[in-house]
Every structure is written in structure tokens, then in C-alpha cells.
């Protein structure tokens, strides 16, 4: 038993551990792994063969395999945590700035912003996430806003060692031309309160937070269990807020691949271009997978296949669960 009341799954629930280990073995043998993101040069250095998978169930059992303790760049998975923080700060007023409809567009697309007068479709496309970060930034210095985000994630994961990979942040800062375009465009419509450079500085750093699958699965548990940390009973958000964040993950968490992910996996999930996906099986467990190769929509290729297999074998789809 660890300090989180978590239990090594291999002894407690061998079936779940077996499923997780089997899927990892299957994924290791695949030759088609997708393409590692290169538009952030530092991300291109990652070993494309890496693969990690962790499931934490309601009882706190942890089933882990592969490179499950190797930190990777969480990138857009951070947007789940910043959305939670921003909703905690301004509540439903957030929706005056950001919509909650799927975009049907790539994560860094600018086309809808013109038609919709600078209001991003949802908090998970880049424009929406930059607007959410701008809300967290208001009234804070950039360092404080970033500190708040990192502290929140450390608290959720119950791990004070989580930190920012400065090389990744600097790499994106140097090459983030699209994000500068998106932020400038929103600023011209008055959607951002803070300076474009400041909002983007915080955004690039939040995306550069490095976490392992084990830490990410821990951090996602409150979404699987009605806003509570099931091992301590601490409430992070109200149940209705957890449900709504899950709804946005399901409909928008994989950009223009969100419908496909819902169809194949059937779970709320949020991907990042670092190859990580956090998925939530309400009432059942929290899942993190990492495989750096991406599909054409920018979502982890093998990560999606692994989650599809996991949700099938465990019967965890939200569209019809096995008991
Ligand atoms: N930091 C990345 C970007 O802004 C995040 C994108 C992603 O993970 N889909 O381009």
C-alpha cells in the first residue's frame, strides 16, 4: 500500500493487470506507430517506440506496464486541468469567452475564429485553451499563474516532483507561429485580457509540463469519480462539473478526431501532441496511455488503438458498460 492508499494491481486484481500487460505487449509488436510531432522541434527527440499504459480503478488499484514511469510532454492534456481551474475561478462566465461545441477542425486551425468573431469553439482547441489560460492569468503575474497550474496538477497526482520541461517550452516559444497568430487574432476581437506574449508564455509552459502515465492517471481520477479523489474522499470539483468536463472531453478532446475516438473507444479523453491520452471511465477508473507517434489528426496512433482494446475488453464504454 502506498501513501495514496493505492495498491499494486499485480497482486490485487490480476485480471486488470493482465489486460494492461497484454495490450502493452500487443502494442510493442506493432510496426505502424504514427509520426512523432516535429513542429515543436524538441518533441521530435522522443523515442517513437516508447509505450506506457496505466489504469487506476475505483479501489485505488494501479495496473501499470511499459514505460509507465517515464515522464513525457503532456501538451494539450494540460488543457483539462486549466479548464478545471478556470471554471473554478469564473464559473459559467467562462462560456462567454469560449464555446463548447466540437470544432470539426484541426487543433491549430484559425478559420472558424473569423466567422465566430474571435470566440473559440471549445476550450481544447489551441485558441480556446489560450483563452482559458488568459482567464487564469488575469489578476496574476505569469509566474503565479503557472505556479497555480503546476501546484494543482501536483495536488491531483499527489506528486510534488512534477515539473515543466523548460527545453520543450523554449522550443515551442521559438516556433509557435500558429499560436501567435491565433492569440493575436483573438486579441483583436477583445477575447484576451492580457498581452499576447504573456498569455502564450504561460500556455507554452503549461503544455511543457512533463508527467508519466502513472502521474497522469492519478491526476485524472477526480473526473472518473464525480469530482472526488476516491482514496482521500477530498472533493476537487462538484459532481455536475466533473460530468460536464467529461462531456467536453468526449465531444472535443481529440479535435477533428473526436467522433472517431468516441466511436472506437467510447470514453471521454484528452490527447496531446506529445502522444499522451488521458481517458476517463466514469465510476470505473482513470486511464493514461503514451505512445509518441500521432495519426493525421494529431492524436496518439497506438494510444487510441490501446484504449479501444482496453475499453472493449473491460466493457468500460460510456455507451454501454459491462457490470
Ligand atoms: N502546445 C501544442 C500547440 O499549441 C499543443 C497542441 C496539442 O497537444 N494538440 O501546438
Short mmCIF file of C-alpha atoms and ligand atoms in Angstrom, two decimals:
data_model
loop_
_atom_site.label_atom_id
_atom_site.label_comp_id
_atom_site.label_asym_id
_atom_site.label_seq_id
_atom_site.Cartn_x
_atom_site.Cartn_y
_atom_site.Cartn_z
CA UNK A 1 0.00 0.00 0.00
CA UNK A 2 1.48 3.39 -0.98
CA UNK A 3 0.91 6.75 0.68
CA UNK A 4 -2.11 7.26 -1.60
CA UNK A 5 -3.77 4.07 -0.40
CA UNK A 6 -3.03 2.72 -3.82
CA UNK A 7 -2.39 -0.93 -4.30
CA UNK A 8 -0.05 -2.77 -6.62
CA UNK A 9 -2.52 -4.33 -9.03
CA UNK A 10 -0.48 -7.37 -9.91
CA UNK A 11 -1.48 -8.93 -6.57
CA UNK A 12 -4.95 -7.45 -6.02
CA UNK A 13 -6.68 -7.66 -9.35
CA UNK A 14 -4.61 -9.84 -11.61
CA UNK A 15 -7.22 -9.71 -14.41
CA UNK A 16 -6.91 -5.97 -14.90
CA UNK A 17 -3.11 -6.17 -14.71
CA UNK A 18 -3.17 -8.97 -17.27
CA UNK A 19 -5.31 -6.92 -19.68
CA UNK A 20 -2.97 -3.93 -19.31
CA UNK A 21 0.17 -6.06 -19.77
CA UNK A 22 -1.31 -7.94 -22.75
CA UNK A 23 -2.28 -4.74 -24.52
CA UNK A 24 1.20 -3.31 -23.92
CA UNK A 25 2.79 -6.44 -25.38
CA UNK A 26 0.50 -6.23 -28.41
CA UNK A 27 1.31 -2.57 -28.97
CA UNK A 28 5.05 -3.20 -28.67
CA UNK A 29 4.83 -5.61 -31.61
CA UNK A 30 3.08 -3.22 -33.96
CA UNK A 31 5.17 -1.70 -36.72
CA UNK A 32 2.79 1.14 -37.72
CA UNK A 33 3.22 3.65 -34.89
CA UNK A 34 2.24 7.01 -36.48
CA UNK A 35 4.57 10.00 -36.73
CA UNK A 36 6.15 11.87 -33.82
CA UNK A 37 5.30 15.61 -33.82
CA UNK A 38 8.13 17.65 -35.30
CA UNK A 39 6.63 21.15 -35.44
CA UNK A 40 7.85 21.58 -31.86
CA UNK A 41 11.48 20.57 -32.54
CA UNK A 42 12.17 19.35 -29.01
CA UNK A 43 9.31 16.82 -29.23
CA UNK A 44 10.97 15.18 -32.26
CA UNK A 45 13.75 13.88 -29.98
CA UNK A 46 11.46 11.40 -28.23
CA UNK A 47 11.88 7.67 -28.86
CA UNK A 48 8.94 6.66 -31.08
CA UNK A 49 9.00 3.14 -29.65
CA UNK A 50 8.05 4.28 -26.15
CA UNK A 51 4.76 2.93 -24.86
CA UNK A 52 3.19 3.16 -21.41
CA UNK A 53 -0.24 2.32 -20.04
CA UNK A 54 -1.71 2.78 -16.55
CA UNK A 55 -5.21 2.14 -15.22
CA UNK A 56 -6.28 3.13 -11.70
CA UNK A 57 -9.63 1.72 -10.61
CA UNK A 58 -12.18 2.83 -8.02
CA UNK A 59 -10.49 0.91 -5.22
CA UNK A 60 -7.16 2.59 -5.96
CA UNK A 61 -5.65 -0.45 -7.60
CA UNK A 62 -2.96 0.50 -10.10
CA UNK A 63 -2.35 -1.63 -13.18
CA UNK A 64 0.75 -0.37 -15.00
CA UNK A 65 3.00 -1.56 -17.77
CA UNK A 66 5.60 -0.49 -20.32
CA UNK A 67 7.21 2.95 -19.96
CA UNK A 68 4.64 3.90 -17.36
CA UNK A 69 7.06 5.91 -15.19
CA UNK A 70 8.78 7.78 -17.99
CA UNK A 71 7.75 11.48 -17.99
CA UNK A 72 6.62 12.86 -21.36
CA UNK A 73 5.34 16.22 -22.55
CA UNK A 74 1.64 16.32 -21.71
CA UNK A 75 0.96 19.16 -24.18
CA UNK A 76 -2.79 19.50 -24.74
CA UNK A 77 -3.71 17.11 -21.95
CA UNK A 78 -2.86 20.10 -19.72
CA UNK A 79 -6.00 21.77 -21.11
CA UNK A 80 -8.20 19.54 -18.95
CA UNK A 81 -6.52 20.89 -15.83
CA UNK A 82 -6.55 24.53 -16.93
CA UNK A 83 -10.24 24.23 -17.88
CA UNK A 84 -10.96 22.88 -14.39
CA UNK A 85 -9.01 25.74 -12.79
CA UNK A 86 -10.63 28.44 -14.94
CA UNK A 87 -14.13 27.11 -14.21
CA UNK A 88 -13.22 27.20 -10.52
CA UNK A 89 -12.23 30.84 -10.91
CA UNK A 90 -15.01 32.33 -13.02
CA UNK A 91 -17.62 29.55 -13.19
CA UNK A 92 -20.04 29.57 -16.11
CA UNK A 93 -18.91 33.06 -17.13
CA UNK A 94 -16.11 31.20 -18.91
CA UNK A 95 -18.61 30.25 -21.62
CA UNK A 96 -18.97 33.89 -22.64
CA UNK A 97 -15.42 33.66 -23.96
CA UNK A 98 -15.15 30.09 -25.15
CA UNK A 99 -17.77 27.81 -26.69
CA UNK A 100 -18.34 24.15 -26.00
CA UNK A 101 -19.07 22.73 -29.42
CA UNK A 102 -16.80 20.36 -31.32
CA UNK A 103 -14.82 22.25 -33.94
CA UNK A 104 -14.50 19.63 -36.65
CA UNK A 105 -11.20 21.36 -37.40
CA UNK A 106 -7.55 20.68 -36.62
CA UNK A 107 -6.28 21.76 -33.20
CA UNK A 108 -4.44 24.80 -34.53
CA UNK A 109 -6.97 25.93 -37.14
CA UNK A 110 -7.77 29.64 -37.47
CA UNK A 111 -10.69 29.54 -39.96
CA UNK A 112 -13.60 29.45 -37.50
CA UNK A 113 -12.21 32.33 -35.46
CA UNK A 114 -13.03 34.83 -38.18
CA UNK A 115 -16.62 33.63 -38.67
CA UNK A 116 -17.21 33.49 -34.94
CA UNK A 117 -15.69 36.85 -34.08
CA UNK A 118 -12.71 35.57 -32.18
CA UNK A 119 -14.67 33.26 -29.86
CA UNK A 120 -13.04 29.82 -29.97
CA UNK A 121 -15.32 26.82 -30.47
CA UNK A 122 -14.20 24.97 -27.35
CA UNK A 123 -11.56 25.02 -24.59
CA UNK A 124 -9.50 22.19 -26.08
CA UNK A 125 -8.55 23.55 -29.48
CA UNK A 126 -5.48 25.77 -29.18
CA UNK A 127 -7.37 29.06 -29.47
CA UNK A 128 -9.81 28.01 -26.73
CA UNK A 129 -7.04 26.79 -24.45
CA UNK A 130 -5.12 30.05 -24.86
CA UNK A 131 -8.31 31.95 -23.91
CA UNK A 132 -8.74 29.70 -20.84
CA UNK A 133 -5.13 30.31 -19.80
CA UNK A 134 -5.73 34.04 -20.22
CA UNK A 135 -8.55 33.74 -17.64
CA UNK A 136 -6.22 32.02 -15.15
CA UNK A 137 -3.62 34.69 -15.81
CA UNK A 138 -5.92 37.64 -15.08
CA UNK A 139 -5.06 39.21 -11.74
CA UNK A 140 -1.86 37.16 -11.51
CA UNK A 141 1.70 37.52 -12.65
CA UNK A 142 2.67 34.90 -15.27
CA UNK A 143 4.84 33.08 -12.75
CA UNK A 144 1.97 32.90 -10.25
CA UNK A 145 -0.48 31.65 -12.87
CA UNK A 146 1.96 28.97 -13.92
CA UNK A 147 2.64 28.09 -10.29
CA UNK A 148 -1.10 27.70 -9.72
CA UNK A 149 -1.39 25.30 -12.67
CA UNK A 150 1.61 23.20 -11.65
CA UNK A 151 0.54 23.09 -7.98
CA UNK A 152 -2.95 21.97 -8.98
CA UNK A 153 -1.57 19.13 -11.08
CA UNK A 154 0.85 18.09 -8.32
CA UNK A 155 -2.02 18.04 -5.86
CA UNK A 156 -4.20 15.92 -8.14
CA UNK A 157 -1.37 13.49 -8.87
CA UNK A 158 -0.23 13.61 -5.23
CA UNK A 159 3.28 14.04 -6.53
CA UNK A 160 5.37 17.16 -5.82
CA UNK A 161 8.07 16.12 -8.28
CA UNK A 162 6.04 17.05 -11.40
CA UNK A 163 7.68 19.91 -13.26
CA UNK A 164 8.00 21.80 -16.53
CA UNK A 165 10.43 20.75 -19.25
CA UNK A 166 11.97 24.15 -19.99
CA UNK A 167 13.60 22.94 -23.20
CA UNK A 168 10.19 21.99 -24.63
CA UNK A 169 8.68 25.32 -23.53
CA UNK A 170 11.55 27.27 -25.14
CA UNK A 171 11.29 25.17 -28.30
CA UNK A 172 7.58 25.95 -28.68
CA UNK A 173 8.10 29.61 -27.80
CA UNK A 174 10.57 29.85 -30.70
CA UNK A 175 8.39 28.10 -33.25
CA UNK A 176 4.80 28.77 -32.12
CA UNK A 177 3.88 30.90 -35.14
CA UNK A 178 0.35 29.48 -35.42
CA UNK A 179 -0.36 30.03 -31.76
CA UNK A 180 0.88 33.62 -32.02
CA UNK A 181 -1.47 34.07 -35.00
CA UNK A 182 -4.42 32.62 -33.06
CA UNK A 183 -3.71 34.73 -29.98
CA UNK A 184 -3.24 37.92 -31.97
CA UNK A 185 -6.47 37.27 -33.80
CA UNK A 186 -8.38 36.74 -30.54
CA UNK A 187 -6.75 39.81 -29.04
CA UNK A 188 -8.02 41.90 -31.96
CA UNK A 189 -11.57 40.85 -31.02
CA UNK A 190 -11.01 41.64 -27.34
CA UNK A 191 -11.20 37.97 -26.29
CA UNK A 192 -7.87 38.07 -24.43
CA UNK A 193 -7.40 40.39 -21.43
CA UNK A 194 -3.64 40.01 -21.15
CA UNK A 195 -0.80 40.67 -23.56
CA UNK A 196 -0.48 38.05 -26.28
CA UNK A 197 3.16 37.29 -25.31
CA UNK A 198 2.23 36.83 -21.65
CA UNK A 199 -0.76 34.56 -22.28
CA UNK A 200 1.28 32.47 -24.72
CA UNK A 201 4.25 32.29 -22.36
CA UNK A 202 2.04 30.65 -19.72
CA UNK A 203 0.32 28.46 -22.34
CA UNK A 204 3.61 27.14 -23.77
CA UNK A 205 4.86 26.33 -20.27
CA UNK A 206 1.66 24.53 -19.21
CA UNK A 207 1.91 22.41 -22.39
CA UNK A 208 5.55 21.61 -21.48
CA UNK A 209 4.65 20.02 -18.14
CA UNK A 210 6.17 16.54 -18.08
CA UNK A 211 4.29 13.66 -16.50
CA UNK A 212 4.36 9.89 -16.58
CA UNK A 213 1.31 7.75 -17.34
CA UNK A 214 1.16 6.86 -13.65
CA UNK A 215 1.05 10.53 -12.62
CA UNK A 216 -1.46 11.40 -15.32
CA UNK A 217 -3.84 8.57 -14.43
CA UNK A 218 -3.67 9.68 -10.80
CA UNK A 219 -4.39 13.28 -11.75
CA UNK A 220 -7.44 12.27 -13.79
CA UNK A 221 -9.16 10.29 -11.07
CA UNK A 222 -11.38 13.12 -9.87
CA UNK A 223 -13.07 13.11 -13.28
CA UNK A 224 -13.82 9.40 -13.09
CA UNK A 225 -15.29 9.62 -9.60
CA UNK A 226 -17.73 12.54 -9.63
CA UNK A 227 -15.19 15.18 -8.79
CA UNK A 228 -13.71 13.40 -5.78
CA UNK A 229 -10.38 11.82 -5.10
CA UNK A 230 -11.70 8.35 -4.22
CA UNK A 231 -8.82 7.42 -1.92
CA UNK A 232 -8.92 10.52 0.29
CA UNK A 233 -12.58 11.47 -0.29
CA UNK A 234 -11.46 15.06 -0.98
CA UNK A 235 -13.73 16.96 -3.30
CA UNK A 236 -11.89 18.66 -6.16
CA UNK A 237 -14.99 19.83 -8.08
CA UNK A 238 -18.73 19.26 -7.74
CA UNK A 239 -20.17 16.16 -9.46
CA UNK A 240 -22.00 18.20 -12.11
CA UNK A 241 -18.79 19.99 -13.05
CA UNK A 242 -16.89 16.72 -13.39
CA UNK A 243 -19.67 15.40 -15.66
CA UNK A 244 -19.51 18.48 -17.82
CA UNK A 245 -15.75 18.42 -18.17
CA UNK A 246 -16.10 14.77 -19.19
CA UNK A 247 -18.74 15.75 -21.75
CA UNK A 248 -16.38 18.28 -23.31
CA UNK A 249 -13.57 15.71 -23.32
CA UNK A 250 -15.84 13.27 -25.13
CA UNK A 251 -17.04 15.75 -27.75
CA UNK A 252 -13.91 17.89 -28.21
CA UNK A 253 -10.93 16.10 -26.64
CA UNK A 254 -9.50 14.77 -29.90
CA UNK A 255 -10.13 17.74 -32.21
CA UNK A 256 -11.46 16.60 -35.60
CA UNK A 257 -10.85 13.01 -34.48
CA UNK A 258 -13.29 13.31 -31.56
CA UNK A 259 -16.15 11.48 -33.28
CA UNK A 260 -13.85 8.66 -34.28
CA UNK A 261 -12.45 8.39 -30.74
CA UNK A 262 -15.98 8.29 -29.26
CA UNK A 263 -16.95 5.63 -31.78
CA UNK A 264 -13.93 3.43 -31.22
CA UNK A 265 -13.13 3.97 -27.52
CA UNK A 266 -16.38 5.31 -26.09
CA UNK A 267 -14.75 7.23 -23.25
CA UNK A 268 -14.12 10.91 -22.51
CA UNK A 269 -10.49 11.50 -23.40
CA UNK A 270 -7.97 14.25 -23.98
CA UNK A 271 -4.96 13.84 -26.22
CA UNK A 272 -1.75 15.83 -26.61
CA UNK A 273 0.82 16.02 -29.38
CA UNK A 274 3.37 14.51 -27.01
CA UNK A 275 1.46 11.26 -27.62
CA UNK A 276 -0.34 11.08 -24.29
CA UNK A 277 -4.05 10.48 -23.78
CA UNK A 278 -5.94 10.76 -20.51
CA UNK A 279 -9.21 8.81 -20.62
CA UNK A 280 -11.93 8.62 -18.03
CA UNK A 281 -14.28 5.71 -17.41
CA UNK A 282 -16.89 7.20 -15.08
CA UNK A 283 -17.32 5.14 -11.93
CA UNK A 284 -14.71 2.65 -13.16
CA UNK A 285 -11.29 4.17 -13.47
CA UNK A 286 -8.80 6.64 -14.84
CA UNK A 287 -6.51 5.64 -17.71
CA UNK A 288 -3.35 7.17 -19.14
CA UNK A 289 -1.59 5.93 -22.23
CA UNK A 290 1.51 7.21 -24.00
CA UNK A 291 2.86 6.41 -27.44
CA UNK A 292 4.52 9.37 -29.21
CA UNK A 293 3.56 8.53 -32.81
CA UNK A 294 0.50 10.50 -33.95
CA UNK A 295 -2.24 9.98 -36.51
CA UNK A 296 -3.18 12.65 -39.05
CA UNK A 297 -5.44 14.45 -36.55
CA UNK A 298 -2.53 14.75 -34.08
CA UNK A 299 -3.76 12.07 -31.68
CA UNK A 300 -1.62 9.15 -30.48
CA UNK A 301 -2.00 6.37 -33.05
CA UNK A 302 -1.22 3.40 -30.82
CA UNK A 303 -2.64 5.14 -27.75
CA UNK A 304 -6.05 5.16 -29.42
CA UNK A 305 -5.76 1.53 -30.51
CA UNK A 306 -4.71 0.55 -26.97
CA UNK A 307 -7.65 2.41 -25.42
CA UNK A 308 -10.04 0.83 -27.89
CA UNK A 309 -8.77 -2.61 -26.89
CA UNK A 310 -8.92 -1.75 -23.18
CA UNK A 311 -12.42 -0.35 -23.27
CA UNK A 312 -13.59 -3.38 -25.29
CA UNK A 313 -12.01 -5.93 -23.01
CA UNK A 314 -13.15 -4.29 -19.80
CA UNK A 315 -16.55 -3.23 -21.16
CA UNK A 316 -15.99 0.32 -19.93
CA UNK A 317 -17.54 2.35 -22.78
CA UNK A 318 -19.90 5.07 -21.55
CA UNK A 319 -22.30 3.96 -24.28
CA UNK A 320 -22.95 0.63 -22.60
CA UNK A 321 -20.90 -0.79 -19.76
CA UNK A 322 -20.49 -4.36 -18.72
CA UNK A 323 -21.26 -4.52 -14.96
N1 LIG B 1 1.49 23.01 -27.39
C1 LIG B 1 0.82 22.43 -28.53
C2 LIG B 1 0.42 23.50 -29.51
O1 LIG B 1 -0.01 24.51 -29.09
C3 LIG B 1 -0.37 21.66 -28.06
C4 LIG B 1 -1.13 21.02 -29.20
C5 LIG B 1 -1.62 19.65 -28.89
O2 LIG B 1 -1.16 18.98 -27.97
N2 LIG B 1 -2.55 19.18 -29.69
O3 LIG B 1 0.55 23.35 -30.69
#
